[in-house]
Amino acid sequence: MNEILHSADAVVLASSGEGGVAFFALILFAVPFVAGWFTYATLYKRYRNQHERYQFEHTTAAERLQLQRWDTFVREKKRMRNSKIDGRNDDNSHERASHAVVREAMGPRNAQAAREAQPPRMAQEARDAQEPRDAQQARDAQQARDADPGREAEPPREG
Amino acid sequence: MTQPDQHGVPSEPEASAQAEPAAASADQHLIDTSTGRAHGHDDCPQCGSTEVSRKGNTLSLICGFCRYEWVGSRLEDTHGLGEGIGELEGRTFTSGAADISSGEDLVTLKCQGCGSEVVIDTARSLESRCHWCRSILSINDKIPNGAVPDGILPFHITKEEAIARIGEFAGARRFFALKKFRDEFKPDNVLGVYMPYMTVDGNVSARFHGKGEVQTRRYTVKTGENTHTTYYDANQFDVIRDFDLHIDDLIIESSAGRSNIDNRENTNNIINSLLPYDVKNMVAFDSNYMGEMTAEKRDLNIDDVTRKAHAQFLTMARESIRDDIRGYDRGVQWTHEDLEVHGSRWASVFVPVWLYSYAERLDNGRMMIHYIAVNGRYGNVMGSVPINKSRLWGVTALVTGLTALVAWPIGAAAMLAG
């Protein structure tokens, strides 16, 4: 026990300061709880194996082809406290990006066939039957004004 | 259940009629793996005996009467399932992966030997012995209830080997195992089961967009009398990667019960973790490979598992690009993922699993089935052993207490010394 206390004194001296001592004591207070949690989690994991799964992303054969790269410099960043980029997700391929889209070239067979068999929707018919909108009429009128030979270009403003 | 209407053919008129729409809608995308053989006798090509079985652990079948041997055909060879992934467009699927259009599990066969009628429960088995003349009757072609796959991977690990591996696995986990489990554990109760899966090939394009950073400087600044802070400088880049990916034989559960992986409710992840299997070696389905093993029926269609397959394609695409962005030592934050599935090819397969199960009644009264399972091809074993929680908590408390006995006096001494 004396050796342990001597080594503790050495650590305390190395940390030199009341803040360092308090921090060291706090760590020693927490160590038993961390050890207990670690024991429980390790044994539970060994017996129940809830984390085990098919590692399909590593074991399934896949050939990558026609890789194209674009790497464009954006800016230089200074005095960052974090050793990794904020929001890093390239190290966990199961974590989806904020915008993820998957498209299949052909929809579900039956659903696609049903969609193709559908009559044109009412909304389309209504759009076809619509009168030209006001904005379009205004554009048409504008084109007519531009084509008017009587109008002259405004002189450049001064100053 | 319906009655047979012709010799050796299951009389399922409504089922046959229902099978047509799925096949018709498939058009050119259907790979026909049907055998065209009538259900009933699956006899020896040499002598006509139905006493056909698998020869040991090989892929050969052997006639028990005249000892003639023959080997089933590999689906990859006969139907080109391993080729042309880059040319896949739309969905292509084999006969065994076609949509399930009948919920009828019982099929009545007429024995070609004596004319009697024999009922087979296809949800559990695809062979039955005629109780009158003892000849074996088999389901020899696809049926619309999903019970017959395109291919099968016969067991390679024997029951004795499986028992030994399960015993070893559980033996190494005895101390914290539930006492009832320890008392009742009998690995001899292991069962061989064929589980239904689908294999899917994918011809996909992926495009990822994000930002990456390369560290240019790392330095430590003194910020107080005894404190230091480390800072990092880095260059930020806009990163885009665009590529094609040809995925070969991703394996997907096609049984609803088994694909529901929820660790709070079940231990299906154990069976899932036995994957992968050598599906390249699957042979065209022949019920003679099954012997006395039971089988679980497929009850999911391609549409039911497409979402999961696409999510796994996307994960694989992300994984496949990791080696190309190693230069970004501070990492990459992908903000946009775009995956286009140009084509996919689906087939169904039975894979072999040795299964030991134990039902535990939880504190809330619910039953939890724990599996210890062995991959019937490679022999890898995985399992879930029910835990004696009071013993586990006791040991946890002991470790916590012993550590406190050492750590806390040191901490107190440090405080006093400081």
Coordinates of C-alpha atoms in Angstrom, one line a residue, chain A residues 1 4-5 7-9 11-111 113, chain B residues 25 29 90-91 93 99 169 172-177 207 211-213 219 221 226 229-251 263 267 269-270 272-273 275-276 302-303 306 310-312 314-316 318-325 328-342 344 368 370 382-385 387 389 392-393 396 399-400 403-404 407-408 410-411 413-415 417-418:
Chain A
M1 CA 0.0 0.0 0.0
I4 CA 0.9 2.8 -4.2
L5 CA 0.7 5.9 -2.0
S7 CA 3.2 6.5 -6.7
A8 CA 0.1 8.6 -6.0
D9 CA 2.2 11.3 -4.5
V11 CA 1.4 11.7 -9.8
V12 CA 0.1 14.5 -7.6
L13 CA 3.5 16.2 -7.7
A14 CA 3.6 15.8 -11.5
S15 CA 0.2 17.4 -11.9
S16 CA 1.4 20.3 -9.5
G17 CA -1.6 22.2 -8.4
E18 CA -4.9 21.9 -6.6
G19 CA -6.9 21.5 -9.8
G20 CA -4.7 18.6 -10.9
V21 CA -5.1 16.9 -7.5
A22 CA -8.9 17.3 -7.6
F23 CA -9.1 15.9 -11.1
F24 CA -6.9 12.9 -10.2
A25 CA -9.1 12.2 -7.1
L26 CA -12.2 12.4 -9.2
I27 CA -10.8 9.9 -11.7
L28 CA -10.0 7.5 -8.8
F29 CA -13.5 7.9 -7.5
A30 CA -15.0 7.0 -10.8
V31 CA -12.6 4.1 -11.6
P32 CA -14.6 1.4 -9.6
F33 CA -17.9 2.3 -11.4
V34 CA -16.2 2.2 -14.8
A35 CA -14.6 -1.2 -13.9
G36 CA -18.0 -2.5 -12.9
W37 CA -19.7 -1.3 -16.0
F38 CA -17.0 -2.7 -18.2
T39 CA -17.3 -6.1 -16.4
Y40 CA -21.0 -6.2 -16.9
A41 CA -21.0 -5.1 -20.5
T42 CA -18.2 -7.5 -21.5
L43 CA -19.8 -10.6 -19.9
Y44 CA -23.2 -9.7 -21.2
K45 CA -21.8 -9.3 -24.7
R46 CA -19.9 -12.6 -24.5
Y47 CA -23.1 -14.5 -23.5
R48 CA -25.8 -12.8 -25.5
N49 CA -23.8 -11.8 -28.6
Q50 CA -26.4 -9.1 -29.5
H51 CA -23.8 -7.3 -31.6
E52 CA -23.2 -10.2 -33.9
R53 CA -24.6 -9.8 -37.5
Y54 CA -23.9 -10.6 -41.1
Q55 CA -20.9 -8.5 -42.2
F56 CA -22.3 -8.2 -45.7
E57 CA -20.3 -5.1 -46.6
H58 CA -17.1 -6.9 -46.0
T59 CA -17.9 -10.4 -47.2
T60 CA -19.9 -9.8 -50.3
A61 CA -18.0 -9.6 -53.6
A62 CA -18.2 -6.2 -55.3
E63 CA -16.2 -4.8 -58.1
R64 CA -15.8 -1.0 -58.4
L65 CA -15.6 0.4 -61.9
Q66 CA -15.3 3.8 -63.6
L67 CA -14.4 5.8 -60.6
Q68 CA -14.4 9.5 -61.1
R69 CA -13.1 12.0 -58.5
W70 CA -13.6 15.7 -57.9
D71 CA -11.6 17.3 -55.1
T72 CA -12.0 21.0 -55.0
F73 CA -10.2 23.2 -52.5
V74 CA -12.7 25.3 -50.6
R75 CA -10.8 27.1 -47.8
E76 CA -8.2 26.9 -45.1
K77 CA -9.4 26.4 -41.5
K78 CA -7.4 27.6 -38.6
R79 CA -7.2 26.9 -34.8
M80 CA -9.7 24.0 -34.6
R81 CA -9.9 22.2 -31.4
N82 CA -11.2 18.9 -32.8
S83 CA -8.7 16.5 -34.4
K84 CA -11.5 15.1 -36.8
I85 CA -13.9 16.9 -39.2
D86 CA -17.3 17.8 -37.7
G87 CA -20.0 15.3 -38.6
R88 CA -17.5 12.7 -39.8
N89 CA -19.4 9.7 -41.2
D90 CA -17.0 8.1 -43.7
D91 CA -15.8 5.7 -41.0
N92 CA -19.2 4.1 -40.5
S93 CA -20.8 3.0 -43.8
H94 CA -24.0 2.2 -42.1
E95 CA -24.6 5.8 -41.1
R96 CA -26.7 7.5 -43.7
A97 CA -25.9 11.0 -45.0
S98 CA -28.4 13.7 -44.4
H99 CA -29.6 13.4 -48.0
A100 CA -29.8 9.8 -49.3
V101 CA -31.6 8.8 -52.4
V102 CA -32.0 5.3 -53.9
R103 CA -33.6 4.9 -57.3
E104 CA -34.4 1.7 -59.1
A105 CA -34.4 1.8 -62.9
M106 CA -37.6 -0.2 -63.0
G107 CA -40.3 0.2 -60.4
P108 CA -41.9 -2.7 -58.7
R109 CA -43.3 -4.9 -61.5
N110 CA -47.0 -4.8 -60.7
A111 CA -47.0 -1.3 -59.4
A113 CA -47.8 -1.9 -64.7
Chain B
S25 CA -45.6 -9.8 -65.7
H29 CA -36.7 -10.9 -66.9
G90 CA -34.4 -3.9 -64.4
R91 CA -35.3 -6.9 -62.3
F93 CA -35.5 -13.2 -61.2
D99 CA -44.0 -13.9 -56.2
F169 CA -19.7 -23.0 -27.3
A172 CA -17.3 -21.9 -22.4
R173 CA -20.3 -19.9 -21.1
R174 CA -21.5 -22.0 -18.2
F175 CA -20.7 -19.8 -15.2
F176 CA -23.1 -17.0 -15.9
A177 CA -25.6 -19.1 -17.8
R207 CA -22.4 9.2 -56.3
K211 CA -16.6 17.7 -47.6
G212 CA -13.2 16.4 -46.5
E213 CA -10.4 17.9 -44.5
Y219 CA 0.4 22.7 -32.5
V221 CA -0.4 26.5 -27.1
N226 CA -0.5 24.5 -16.1
T229 CA -4.5 23.4 -25.7
T230 CA -3.9 21.6 -29.0
Y231 CA -5.0 23.2 -32.2
Y232 CA -5.3 22.0 -35.7
D233 CA -5.2 23.7 -39.1
A234 CA -6.6 22.0 -42.1
N235 CA -7.6 22.5 -45.7
Q236 CA -11.2 21.8 -46.6
F237 CA -12.2 20.3 -49.9
D238 CA -15.4 19.6 -51.7
V239 CA -15.3 15.9 -52.4
I240 CA -17.3 14.0 -55.0
R241 CA -17.0 10.3 -55.9
D242 CA -18.9 8.7 -58.7
F243 CA -18.6 5.1 -59.7
D244 CA -20.3 1.9 -60.7
L245 CA -20.5 -1.2 -58.5
H246 CA -21.2 -4.7 -59.5
I247 CA -22.4 -6.7 -56.5
D248 CA -22.3 -10.4 -56.6
D249 CA -24.5 -12.6 -54.4
L250 CA -25.6 -10.5 -51.5
I251 CA -27.7 -12.7 -49.3
N263 CA -32.4 -7.8 -30.0
T267 CA -32.1 -13.6 -31.1
N269 CA -29.3 -11.9 -35.2
I270 CA -27.5 -15.2 -34.2
N272 CA -28.1 -13.8 -39.4
S273 CA -24.5 -13.8 -38.2
L275 CA -23.9 -15.7 -43.1
P276 CA -22.3 -15.8 -45.6
I302 CA -38.8 -9.6 -53.9
D303 CA -40.9 -6.5 -53.4
T306 CA -36.1 -4.8 -52.1
H310 CA -31.1 -1.4 -51.7
A311 CA -30.0 -0.1 -48.2
Q312 CA -27.3 -2.8 -48.2
L314 CA -25.8 1.7 -50.5
T315 CA -23.8 0.6 -47.4
M316 CA -21.6 -1.6 -49.7
R318 CA -20.0 3.5 -49.1
E319 CA -17.7 0.8 -47.8
S320 CA -16.1 0.3 -51.3
I321 CA -15.0 3.9 -51.5
R322 CA -13.3 4.1 -48.1
D323 CA -9.9 3.2 -49.5
D324 CA -10.0 6.0 -52.0
I325 CA -10.5 8.8 -49.4
Y328 CA -8.4 13.0 -46.0
D329 CA -6.8 12.3 -42.6
R330 CA -9.3 14.4 -40.7
G331 CA -12.1 12.4 -42.4
V332 CA -15.0 13.1 -44.7
Q333 CA -18.5 14.1 -43.9
W334 CA -20.7 12.8 -46.7
T335 CA -23.8 15.0 -47.1
H336 CA -25.4 13.5 -50.2
E337 CA -25.7 9.8 -51.2
D338 CA -27.2 8.9 -54.5
L339 CA -27.6 5.3 -55.6
E340 CA -29.1 4.2 -58.9
V341 CA -29.9 0.5 -59.2
H342 CA -29.8 -0.2 -63.0
S344 CA -30.8 -6.7 -60.1
M368 CA -37.4 -15.3 -25.6
H370 CA -32.3 -18.3 -27.6
M382 CA -22.7 -18.4 -32.8
G383 CA -25.2 -18.3 -30.0
S384 CA -27.1 -16.5 -27.3
V385 CA -27.0 -18.0 -23.9
I387 CA -27.9 -15.2 -18.4
K389 CA -28.6 -11.9 -14.0
L392 CA -23.8 -11.3 -13.2
W393 CA -24.8 -8.4 -11.0
T396 CA -20.2 -6.8 -11.1
V399 CA -15.4 -6.0 -9.1
T400 CA -16.7 -2.6 -8.3
T403 CA -11.6 -1.7 -7.3
A404 CA -13.0 0.9 -4.9
A407 CA -8.7 3.3 -5.8
W408 CA -10.6 5.3 -3.2
I410 CA -5.3 6.3 -3.1
G411 CA -7.7 9.2 -4.1
A413 CA -4.4 10.1 0.1
A414 CA -3.9 12.2 -2.9
M415 CA -6.4 14.8 -1.7
A417 CA -1.3 15.2 0.2
G418 CA -2.5 18.0 -2.1

